[in-house]
Amino acid sequence: MMVRSRKTRVGQHEHCDKCYNLHCQVSVQISVSCMVIKCHKNCGASLHMCKEDEHRLLCPNETVRCLNAHYGCPLTMQRHRLAKHLEVCPASVVSCSQEWNRWPISDTDRAFYRNVSENPQAKLDLDTAIALRDQELLFRSIKMKNIFPELMVEDSAPQATSAGVNSPAGEGACSVDYVEFAENGCSVIEGKELSKEERDALARSRDVENIQNYSSWERIFKKEMEGCKETVKNLKRLDEKVEEKEEQESQNCQRETRDSHQGQETAAAAPDMIGATGLAPWEDGVLERLGKEVNIAEYNMYLAHNGAMLINFGQLAACTPREKDFVYGNLEPIEIKTIRSFNVPKSYRVKRNYTKDPSCKAKSVHQSVDTADLGVSLEDLPKCDEISATLLCSLEKELKGHLISQGSSTDGLYIDVGTQTYNFASAPFKTNASLADVVADKPLGLYVNTEAESVTRRHNKFSSAFSYMCGHFFRRDEYCSHFRNVHSDIQAGLNGWFQQRCPLAYLGCTFTQTRFHPSGHRGTIKYCQDVNTLVLQPEVPSSLLCESEKTFRNLGCNMDHLSSLPLEILQHIAGYLDSFTLSQLSQVSHLMRDVCSTLLQERGMVSLKWEKKTYSHGGSSWRCRKKVWEFSFVFSTVDTWNFSNIRSMSDHLKTCPFYQREERTQPTALACLGEVRDKQGDEVKHRR
């Protein structure tokens, strides 16, 4: 057995490098070995003294920093406690990625959503409050320039014109256009090409901005110039090959013509099935008459059987010229944005069997329909609702993949052009305006469904404007409680289980009730609009509220008994509060902020705040500006839920204004009662 030797470290003996004997008896010599010692951290390891520094890298009792020290965790601990600490590490922050979809409302549910918008109390319901939050995010994400580009404010900045077009022909200097790409578009900057002396002088100058990039630019331009020269050489070789190929094709066509003249007499003597009607291959104008009298199938069949004779008699060209065939003689660049933006090239030539005779083609007239055909002036036309029209267009683009009345092309010749006219009171819109900016001064209602979808197959959720994400940050040990209570228990049951609405909600009734409360103590689930999350608000008995009001009335309204308590007691009380309550308590006063700050390492979380730094040479980078300590928005964990002691929904229906009963005093026959009587009559007759 051969053991591969490793290089002995500096300060480590050759014997100690391979010795693992706890009772090593090798004589202690300076150049051979050293004494065996035990770990000073009492981990139980025995080793040679020269390996002590190496053992510190593995000793479980060695004090080290947290693995998330670079992310803001300030704690130090023994190495064997790191794994347990990561579960409660304040720098181990998790982002909730729960997603759901919410679609705009339909025209059939306008009554309910109109009543919800008019009733301020109905906006406090859980499903309505979450829907309003999603609607606000939706309005911010929809940009008007993507939906109505024709209704945007025109840019008043003059467009730069090319200097090379207006320059005199005698000037030798040619103009060069440089395109500077910005964040929202590109701007054209014009300038004249510099001579070699001017470029050298510019390179030696130190007053030019970004002069350190000159050598890189010059190297890039030289490579591009060499590539252009090579492209010109390749094009010349390609033209020579094309000319040789055309000469070879013309020689082949002449050879075929001589062969066909040899069989001309035999072909003329053969009986022709349609020669008697004046459509013989040797008669002039036969193709024009065929195009008028027969269909396209018979026309192609005639060309297939009599093609050689038509060529011999000059009715048909032996070789179709390149400019008349379906080829691309000269390719021109086309900017392809979508499959619907294809334009027919100028070099396009259709096949002969598609068009037949161009002189006999039926004339077509382009007819457009516009709002001017209604006979009403633009001022008298009704104004469109910005919100409804924008949501409808966004939904059409989301589900169908294109805008309303967007032009489409079935092939390279025919294009269906569609237009849709909108008349908005707030048009034209600003360049970067969103739907939220357009309707900022108007009273907002509810335009999205209160019911959300967690799973859908109708669109791509990655780039959808109708998909929403929770996006809140939590400590790793708090994420499980948040997801189970908020998303699984509450949000997933808002459509009739956790929160119950009146069965006549489709008629406009806004009555709702919460059917569950946490077990063990009374509390109410509410939606906090300040932090955009669900919170648990405990219910305080009315007797305690009355006693506190009397105490404050006797001692003065400005007296705060909680702030007068010792700091130790305040810290003990704050230790029983959840993270959301601590975040709200820290904003009450400076004293409460100091009390809550003592619990940050135990109950809070730390995150890095980044900022973008731009340098003088134009480059940029991101750097950590500071570390921020804060509390998350998770409430106390609820393990079980109990049914609330509330009225039954049938009690509400007795007084519901939308429940209209129709009382019947006259007897009415049941639907199947006539059949039963007929059967009984038949049985009686059969017995007789």
XYZ file of C-alpha atoms in Angstrom:
688
model
C 0.000 0.000 0.000
C 1.489 3.248 -1.136
C 0.554 6.495 0.590
C 0.891 9.711 -1.409
C 2.952 12.134 0.593
C 1.792 15.720 0.949
C 3.860 18.802 1.378
C 4.600 19.601 4.988
C 3.237 22.985 6.097
C 5.476 25.693 7.426
C 6.083 25.173 11.139
C 4.793 21.595 11.088
C 7.023 18.579 11.568
C 7.257 15.775 9.059
C 6.347 13.145 11.658
C 3.405 15.136 13.033
C 1.969 15.503 9.560
C 1.238 11.743 9.377
C 0.857 10.869 13.042
C -2.639 10.182 14.433
C -1.630 8.221 17.529
C -2.993 9.599 20.799
C -0.158 7.922 22.724
C 2.714 8.909 20.478
C 6.060 8.081 22.137
C 8.398 9.576 19.532
C 11.126 11.568 21.194
C 10.540 15.255 21.051
C 13.101 16.778 18.730
C 13.035 20.117 17.071
C 13.235 18.792 13.551
C 11.250 15.537 13.977
C 8.240 15.832 16.306
C 6.520 17.836 19.041
C 4.488 16.991 22.120
C 0.840 15.825 22.080
C -1.660 18.204 23.709
C -5.406 18.411 24.188
C -7.711 21.075 22.717
C -7.954 24.165 24.886
C -11.689 24.475 24.019
C -12.372 21.095 25.654
C -13.752 19.470 22.533
C -11.949 16.202 23.398
C -9.417 16.181 20.567
C -5.737 15.294 21.130
C -3.171 16.462 18.626
C 0.422 17.530 18.174
C 1.112 21.083 19.185
C 2.073 22.141 15.670
C -1.469 21.270 14.435
C -3.236 23.594 16.860
C -3.842 26.385 14.328
C -5.245 23.910 11.835
C -7.544 22.398 14.476
C -9.130 25.790 15.178
C -10.653 25.724 11.703
C -12.617 22.582 12.635
C -13.068 22.740 16.393
C -16.809 22.662 17.254
C -16.236 24.771 20.372
C -14.393 27.556 18.566
C -16.157 30.934 18.655
C -16.933 32.126 15.128
C -19.147 34.665 13.428
C -22.515 33.796 11.898
C -22.537 32.549 8.310
C -24.734 35.550 7.433
C -22.301 38.078 8.899
C -21.877 39.726 5.505
C -25.659 40.192 5.331
C -25.907 41.988 8.667
C -26.008 39.393 11.461
C -23.773 40.666 14.328
C -23.852 37.518 16.492
C -20.919 35.255 17.327
C -21.265 31.743 18.727
C -19.613 28.363 18.960
C -19.290 26.509 15.674
C -21.619 23.641 16.646
C -24.441 26.158 17.256
C -24.397 27.618 13.743
C -26.934 25.189 12.262
C -29.437 25.819 15.046
C -28.893 29.558 14.846
C -29.677 29.738 11.111
C -33.312 28.874 11.870
C -33.702 32.114 13.869
C -30.959 34.218 12.286
C -32.161 37.825 11.793
C -30.276 38.034 8.480
C -31.919 34.879 7.102
C -34.821 36.713 5.437
C -37.390 35.017 3.190
C -39.632 36.727 0.642
C -43.159 35.335 0.254
C -43.695 34.401 -3.406
C -47.370 33.402 -3.208
C -49.126 34.460 -6.443
C -52.731 34.777 -7.518
C -54.688 36.169 -10.474
C -57.511 38.667 -10.429
C -59.483 39.605 -13.542
C -61.612 42.661 -14.368
C -65.315 42.482 -13.614
C -67.892 41.598 -16.248
C -70.957 43.589 -17.209
C -73.291 41.161 -15.411
C -71.928 41.995 -11.918
C -72.102 45.770 -12.142
C -74.830 46.090 -9.472
C -72.816 44.455 -6.683
C -69.567 46.291 -7.416
C -71.382 49.600 -7.765
C -72.923 49.191 -4.307
C -69.568 48.162 -2.838
C -67.935 51.286 -4.263
C -70.628 53.529 -2.804
C -70.584 51.929 0.661
C -67.444 52.863 2.676
C -68.128 50.137 5.224
C -68.151 47.453 2.504
C -64.608 48.427 1.499
C -63.362 47.159 4.888
C -64.319 43.560 4.109
C -61.366 41.227 3.652
C -61.981 40.267 0.014
C -62.848 43.828 -0.995
C -59.818 45.330 0.759
C -57.412 42.884 -0.899
C -59.082 43.494 -4.281
C -58.631 47.266 -3.886
C -54.948 46.737 -3.096
C -54.509 44.584 -6.227
C -56.414 47.144 -8.287
C -54.040 49.899 -7.185
C -51.040 47.800 -8.250
C -52.739 47.022 -11.561
C -53.400 50.683 -12.351
C -49.757 51.532 -11.639
C -48.435 48.776 -13.894
C -50.549 49.608 -16.973
C -48.820 52.197 -19.155
C -51.075 54.173 -21.469
C -48.480 54.323 -24.252
C -48.637 50.527 -24.591
C -52.436 50.501 -24.957
C -53.192 53.781 -26.758
C -50.008 54.920 -28.521
C -52.023 57.130 -30.886
C -53.415 59.180 -27.974
C -50.075 60.175 -26.456
C -48.702 63.718 -26.359
C -46.421 64.303 -29.345
C -42.817 65.096 -28.562
C -42.156 68.748 -29.426
C -38.388 68.216 -29.692
C -37.269 68.637 -33.312
C -35.950 65.523 -34.937
C -32.401 65.625 -36.149
C -31.921 65.433 -39.922
C -29.069 63.769 -41.700
C -26.331 66.211 -42.666
C -25.142 63.965 -45.462
C -28.295 64.539 -47.517
C -28.006 68.319 -47.568
C -24.259 68.471 -48.057
C -23.049 69.635 -51.464
C -21.816 67.051 -53.932
C -18.439 68.710 -54.231
C -17.569 68.269 -50.565
C -15.432 65.273 -49.927
C -16.284 64.846 -46.272
C -19.180 62.480 -45.649
C -21.439 62.630 -42.616
C -21.669 59.943 -39.994
C -24.739 59.423 -37.798
C -24.212 58.160 -34.251
C -27.084 56.708 -32.280
C -26.977 57.171 -28.541
C -29.244 54.686 -26.778
C -30.928 55.935 -23.643
C -33.179 54.241 -21.128
C -36.487 54.999 -22.845
C -35.370 55.235 -26.452
C -32.578 56.569 -28.607
C -31.471 59.996 -29.730
C -29.572 60.723 -32.921
C -26.411 62.801 -32.744
C -24.846 63.925 -35.996
C -21.275 64.817 -36.785
C -18.766 64.909 -39.621
C -16.107 62.298 -40.119
C -12.722 63.465 -38.847
C -9.485 63.239 -40.753
C -6.514 61.232 -39.548
C -4.711 64.313 -38.250
C -7.796 65.441 -36.346
C -8.266 62.002 -34.811
C -4.647 61.937 -33.672
C -5.005 65.395 -32.155
C -8.184 64.285 -30.393
C -6.410 61.242 -29.016
C -3.559 63.373 -27.593
C -5.961 65.838 -25.981
C -6.832 65.325 -22.304
C -9.912 67.533 -22.294
C -12.107 65.008 -24.069
C -14.610 63.088 -21.999
C -14.069 59.304 -21.794
C -10.627 59.617 -23.435
C -9.571 56.351 -21.769
C -11.960 54.471 -24.072
C -10.405 55.817 -27.292
C -8.047 52.891 -27.840
C -10.873 50.398 -27.352
C -13.097 52.259 -29.819
C -10.319 52.506 -32.395
C -9.644 48.767 -32.146
C -13.344 47.988 -32.585
C -13.663 50.280 -35.625
C -10.657 48.665 -37.307
C -12.179 45.224 -36.874
C -15.459 46.437 -38.368
C -13.660 47.970 -41.345
C -11.809 44.731 -42.066
C -15.097 42.848 -41.827
C -16.700 45.205 -44.352
C -13.852 44.697 -46.798
C -14.165 40.927 -46.508
C -17.918 41.173 -47.081
C -17.365 43.135 -50.309
C -14.991 40.452 -51.589
C -17.515 37.711 -50.824
C -20.278 39.596 -52.632
C -18.114 39.943 -55.750
C -17.402 36.201 -55.768
C -21.122 35.522 -55.344
C -21.998 37.743 -58.336
C -19.500 35.902 -60.518
C -21.007 32.544 -59.566
C -24.512 33.813 -60.333
C -23.452 35.000 -63.804
C -21.887 31.628 -64.587
C -25.035 29.844 -63.448
C -27.265 32.044 -65.641
C -25.111 31.342 -68.730
C -25.342 27.621 -68.079
C -29.130 27.801 -67.718
C -29.499 29.698 -71.020
C -27.456 27.030 -72.846
C -29.687 24.294 -71.382
C -32.821 26.124 -72.536
C -31.505 26.444 -76.105
C -30.707 22.722 -76.166
C -34.264 21.881 -75.030
C -35.706 24.147 -77.751
C -33.808 22.297 -80.511
C -35.027 18.952 -79.183
C -38.638 20.118 -79.116
C -38.494 21.337 -82.805
C -37.687 17.793 -83.878
C -41.038 16.526 -82.551
C -43.083 19.488 -83.787
C -44.692 17.649 -86.746
C -45.792 14.722 -84.539
C -47.286 17.024 -81.948
C -49.160 19.068 -84.585
C -50.660 15.939 -86.157
C -51.983 14.635 -82.843
C -55.676 15.366 -82.230
C -56.271 18.129 -79.697
C -59.396 17.839 -77.509
C -60.056 21.583 -77.392
C -58.429 22.737 -80.644
C -61.792 22.941 -82.370
C -62.999 25.661 -80.021
C -60.179 28.053 -80.899
C -58.005 27.213 -77.890
C -55.243 25.386 -79.762
C -51.684 25.878 -78.513
C -50.559 27.468 -81.840
C -53.280 30.151 -81.889
C -52.486 33.654 -80.712
C -53.998 34.809 -77.433
C -54.824 31.291 -76.266
C -53.681 31.927 -72.684
C -55.787 35.082 -72.412
C -58.902 33.250 -73.628
C -58.230 30.356 -71.242
C -57.994 32.728 -68.306
C -61.503 34.022 -69.067
C -63.318 30.771 -69.893
C -61.883 28.071 -67.602
C -61.118 27.856 -63.928
C -57.680 27.770 -62.370
C -57.544 23.950 -62.157
C -58.223 23.469 -65.884
C -55.798 26.297 -66.677
C -52.968 24.560 -64.797
C -53.856 21.201 -66.404
C -53.660 22.774 -69.883
C -50.201 24.174 -69.098
C -49.038 20.770 -67.852
C -50.126 18.885 -71.049
C -49.330 21.509 -73.694
C -46.439 23.381 -72.087
C -43.852 22.239 -74.643
C -46.021 23.220 -77.626
C -46.765 26.630 -76.101
C -43.023 27.251 -75.808
C -42.417 26.120 -79.410
C -45.069 28.465 -80.815
C -43.917 31.423 -78.695
C -46.995 31.520 -76.463
C -44.881 30.916 -73.368
C -41.317 31.901 -72.497
C -38.852 29.027 -72.446
C -37.170 30.205 -69.228
C -39.001 32.461 -66.839
C -36.949 35.608 -66.234
C -35.851 36.160 -62.681
C -37.747 39.427 -62.352
C -41.044 37.702 -63.287
C -40.759 34.663 -61.053
C -41.386 34.343 -57.304
C -37.899 35.355 -56.208
C -36.257 38.026 -54.116
C -34.277 40.027 -56.635
C -33.159 42.648 -54.132
C -33.590 42.037 -50.433
C -34.550 45.012 -48.325
C -34.373 44.936 -44.495
C -37.665 44.649 -42.622
C -38.014 45.252 -38.898
C -39.914 42.256 -37.537
C -41.616 43.038 -34.239
C -44.404 40.450 -34.252
C -45.829 37.989 -36.722
C -48.435 40.593 -37.650
C -45.967 43.306 -38.693
C -44.728 41.569 -41.873
C -44.644 43.803 -44.967
C -44.548 42.516 -48.517
C -41.076 43.180 -50.034
C -40.841 45.261 -53.190
C -39.124 42.403 -54.984
C -42.069 40.077 -54.417
C -43.455 38.487 -57.610
C -46.459 36.197 -57.502
C -46.641 32.945 -59.414
C -48.300 32.815 -62.786
C -50.995 30.285 -61.824
C -52.187 32.593 -59.004
C -52.824 35.700 -61.051
C -53.502 34.244 -64.520
C -54.007 37.331 -66.668
C -53.338 40.608 -64.816
C -55.398 42.588 -67.339
C -58.521 40.586 -66.456
C -58.165 41.000 -62.708
C -61.289 42.330 -61.019
C -60.923 45.838 -59.639
C -61.177 46.266 -55.865
C -61.896 49.392 -53.854
C -60.682 49.987 -50.314
C -63.645 50.995 -48.162
C -63.159 52.084 -44.563
C -65.751 52.634 -41.861
C -65.237 55.510 -39.470
C -67.160 57.398 -36.823
C -67.699 60.140 -39.421
C -70.239 57.843 -41.087
C -72.516 58.263 -38.076
C -73.205 61.872 -38.951
C -72.349 63.086 -35.439
C -69.647 65.595 -34.611
C -66.744 64.631 -32.401
C -67.924 66.954 -29.636
C -71.315 65.209 -29.467
C -69.872 61.692 -29.304
C -70.122 60.081 -25.847
C -66.929 60.027 -23.833
C -65.364 56.664 -23.078
C -64.477 55.574 -19.563
C -60.690 55.428 -19.250
C -60.697 52.611 -16.712
C -63.170 50.290 -18.454
C -61.658 50.777 -21.903
C -58.072 50.338 -20.695
C -58.870 47.196 -18.725
C -60.771 45.753 -21.677
C -57.849 46.359 -24.042
C -55.360 44.965 -21.537
C -57.475 41.870 -21.024
C -57.787 41.347 -24.784
C -54.021 41.552 -25.155
C -53.528 39.251 -22.169
C -55.846 36.431 -23.250
C -55.886 36.770 -27.052
C -52.317 37.956 -27.577
C -53.184 41.142 -29.518
C -54.980 44.434 -29.090
C -58.599 45.037 -30.056
C -59.057 45.584 -33.826
C -55.379 44.981 -34.489
C -54.515 44.467 -38.145
C -53.713 40.921 -39.200
C -52.377 39.354 -42.392
C -53.473 35.966 -43.687
C -50.669 35.809 -46.272
C -48.108 38.072 -47.908
C -50.697 39.846 -50.111
C -53.853 40.519 -48.129
C -53.906 42.387 -44.821
C -57.011 42.922 -42.708
C -56.799 46.425 -41.290
C -58.912 47.182 -38.229
C -59.199 50.379 -36.231
C -60.870 51.278 -32.967
C -61.691 54.876 -32.048
C -61.644 56.032 -28.425
C -62.823 59.396 -27.200
C -61.420 60.140 -23.744
C -61.947 63.350 -21.833
C -58.403 63.238 -20.410
C -56.655 62.571 -23.763
C -53.951 63.145 -24.910
C -51.931 61.366 -22.241
C -48.428 62.140 -21.068
C -45.509 60.065 -22.258
C -44.921 57.999 -19.109
C -48.449 58.224 -17.721
C -49.988 55.149 -16.142
C -53.644 54.404 -15.582
C -53.256 55.461 -11.940
C -52.018 58.905 -13.045
C -54.945 59.351 -15.432
C -57.637 58.603 -12.828
C -55.852 60.206 -9.863
C -58.391 63.051 -9.586
C -61.481 60.863 -9.991
C -63.360 58.846 -7.352
C -62.327 55.241 -7.732
C -64.629 52.264 -7.538
C -63.933 48.559 -7.684
C -63.201 47.299 -11.186
C -61.658 43.876 -10.441
C -63.250 40.702 -9.118
C -63.266 40.018 -5.404
C -62.614 36.346 -6.171
C -58.998 35.454 -6.936
C -57.549 32.500 -8.843
C -54.478 30.644 -7.630
C -54.013 28.446 -10.697
C -54.747 29.315 -14.301
C -53.776 28.032 -17.751
C -55.005 30.917 -19.834
C -51.922 33.124 -19.899
C -48.275 33.454 -18.992
C -48.103 34.494 -15.352
C -44.484 35.610 -15.601
C -45.289 38.742 -17.619
C -48.946 39.183 -16.738
C -50.359 42.444 -15.458
C -53.197 40.557 -13.758
C -50.906 38.409 -11.563
C -50.077 39.605 -8.068
C -47.506 38.540 -5.503
C -47.497 38.831 -1.735
C -43.908 40.120 -1.663
C -43.592 40.619 2.123
C -40.348 39.720 3.930
C -40.161 37.533 7.031
C -37.659 35.753 9.181
C -37.170 32.135 8.248
C -38.902 30.932 11.428
C -41.901 33.244 10.768
C -42.571 32.316 7.144
C -44.344 29.042 7.969
C -46.814 30.812 10.275
C -47.481 33.548 7.719
C -48.138 31.213 4.797
C -50.396 28.864 6.764
C -52.536 31.509 8.499
C -52.708 34.200 5.812
C -52.684 32.325 2.511
C -53.927 28.827 3.375
C -56.468 29.540 6.130
C -57.760 33.040 5.386
C -57.127 34.059 1.777
C -58.008 30.665 0.315
C -61.360 30.641 2.176
C -62.634 34.141 1.415
C -65.007 32.855 -1.283
C -67.596 31.469 1.138
C -65.811 29.544 3.895
C -63.825 31.911 6.120
C -65.925 34.887 5.031
C -69.518 34.430 3.936
C -71.520 36.805 1.767
C -75.246 37.054 1.236
C -76.538 34.617 -1.423
C -78.161 37.620 -3.144
C -74.839 39.407 -3.627
C -75.281 39.127 -7.400
C -78.293 41.443 -7.034
C -76.271 44.033 -5.111
C -76.377 42.994 -1.433
C -73.104 43.825 0.362
C -73.788 41.974 3.645
C -70.903 39.811 4.841
C -69.810 38.067 8.036
C -66.675 36.291 9.297
C -67.380 32.740 10.415
C -64.148 31.944 12.338
C -62.035 33.365 15.126
C -58.794 32.107 16.774
C -59.287 29.504 19.458
C -58.366 30.435 23.025
C -58.993 34.163 22.728
C -61.323 36.447 20.863
C -59.922 38.302 17.883
C -60.870 39.703 14.509
C -58.997 39.411 11.231
C -58.735 42.767 9.492
C -56.837 44.193 6.545
C -54.364 46.943 7.420
C -54.050 49.358 4.506
C -50.925 50.995 5.940
C -48.822 47.850 5.469
C -51.079 46.029 2.944
C -51.437 42.815 4.892
C -53.893 40.876 7.042
C -53.554 41.382 10.811
C -55.134 39.914 13.936
C -56.852 42.474 16.164
C -57.761 41.135 19.628
C -61.112 42.039 21.099
C -60.852 43.847 24.448
C -63.772 43.285 26.851
C -66.039 46.276 27.219
C -65.650 46.251 31.012
C -61.911 46.946 30.731
C -62.531 49.737 28.265
C -65.004 51.425 30.602
C -62.601 51.279 33.564
C -59.723 52.716 31.513
C -61.919 55.556 30.260
C -62.913 56.470 33.809
C -59.279 56.435 34.950
C -58.138 58.671 32.105
C -61.073 61.022 32.735
C -60.134 61.436 36.399
C -56.356 61.795 35.933
C -56.319 63.791 32.728
C -56.380 62.965 29.036
C -52.664 63.532 28.474
C -51.561 61.077 31.165
C -49.892 57.934 29.750
C -49.659 55.289 32.460
C -47.817 52.822 30.216
C -44.886 55.184 29.646
C -44.513 55.762 33.380
C -43.660 52.107 34.032
C -40.030 51.056 34.578
C -38.005 50.059 31.557
C -37.639 46.447 32.717
C -41.405 46.011 32.941
C -41.914 47.562 29.508
C -39.369 45.169 28.022
C -41.101 42.244 29.708
C -44.487 43.314 28.317
C -43.066 43.868 24.811
C -41.662 40.319 24.855
C -45.218 38.923 24.640
C -46.161 40.945 21.549
C -45.996 39.661 17.983
C -43.839 41.195 15.277
C -46.616 43.285 13.729
C -47.566 44.802 17.100
C -43.925 45.586 17.832
C -43.590 47.370 14.486
C -46.595 49.534 15.324
C -45.550 50.112 18.942
C -42.127 51.360 17.845
C -43.826 54.267 16.048
C -45.727 55.529 19.099
C -42.968 57.442 20.898
C -39.210 57.609 21.356
C -39.477 55.622 24.577
C -41.395 52.794 22.928
C -38.953 52.834 20.053
C -36.067 52.323 22.475
C -37.956 49.518 24.217
C -38.624 47.709 20.925
C -35.029 48.153 19.743
C -33.854 45.882 22.568
C -35.779 43.017 20.930
C -34.454 43.499 17.393
C -31.785 40.793 17.500
C -34.231 38.321 19.033
C -37.447 39.172 17.152
C -36.443 41.497 14.292
C -34.690 41.041 10.960
C -31.882 42.864 9.198
C -31.574 43.554 5.473
C -29.191 45.446 3.220
C -30.220 48.635 1.445
C -28.430 49.124 -1.861
C -27.827 52.281 -3.854
C -26.540 52.839 -7.374
C -23.283 54.797 -7.664
C -22.357 56.431 -10.966
C -18.692 57.184 -11.643
C -17.144 60.044 -13.632
C -16.220 57.795 -16.574
C -19.864 56.786 -17.057
C -19.804 53.388 -15.380
C -21.992 52.462 -12.458
C -22.146 49.878 -9.712
C -24.318 48.934 -6.757
C -23.062 49.178 -3.209
C -24.573 48.551 0.197
C -25.511 51.873 1.717
C -26.626 50.692 5.168
C -28.104 47.844 7.185
C -31.718 48.291 8.241
C -33.268 46.579 11.256
C -37.051 46.197 11.274
C -39.910 43.976 12.401
C -41.956 41.887 10.009
C -45.743 42.068 9.641
C -46.597 38.577 10.878
C -49.175 38.233 13.654
C -49.361 35.616 16.400
C -49.531 32.046 15.145
C -53.059 30.598 15.106
C -53.006 26.819 15.396
C -56.777 26.197 15.364
C -59.866 28.213 14.476
C -63.307 28.082 16.095
C -66.699 28.988 14.687
C -67.850 32.441 15.740
C -71.121 32.904 17.571
C -72.904 34.838 14.830
C -76.358 34.800 13.315
C -77.280 32.380 10.607
C -77.473 33.666 7.063
C -81.171 32.757 7.005
C -81.792 35.407 9.684
C -80.288 38.017 7.394
C -82.438 36.885 4.466
C -85.550 37.707 6.495
C -84.594 41.383 6.446
C -82.488 41.532 3.283
C -83.779 44.364 1.030
C -82.874 42.367 -2.079
C -84.914 39.325 -1.003
C -88.372 39.752 -2.522
C -90.824 36.957 -1.810
C -93.654 36.131 -4.186
C -96.654 34.746 -2.282
C -99.144 32.487 -4.074
C -102.719 32.130 -2.774
C -104.223 30.182 -5.662
C -103.456 26.455 -5.952
C -101.001 25.565 -8.670
C -100.663 22.127 -10.222
C -97.291 20.501 -10.005
C -95.404 19.700 -13.156
C -95.765 15.922 -12.796
C -99.227 15.880 -11.243
C -100.985 15.496 -14.612
C -98.976 12.418 -15.501
C -99.862 10.778 -12.172
C -103.586 11.370 -12.769
C -103.371 9.878 -16.259
C -101.665 6.766 -14.906
C -104.300 6.337 -12.182
C -107.071 6.688 -14.763
C -105.482 4.034 -16.968
C -105.221 1.636 -14.025
C -108.882 2.099 -13.132
C -109.962 1.406 -16.727
C -107.777 -1.690 -16.863
C -109.367 -3.104 -13.693
C -112.851 -2.593 -15.109
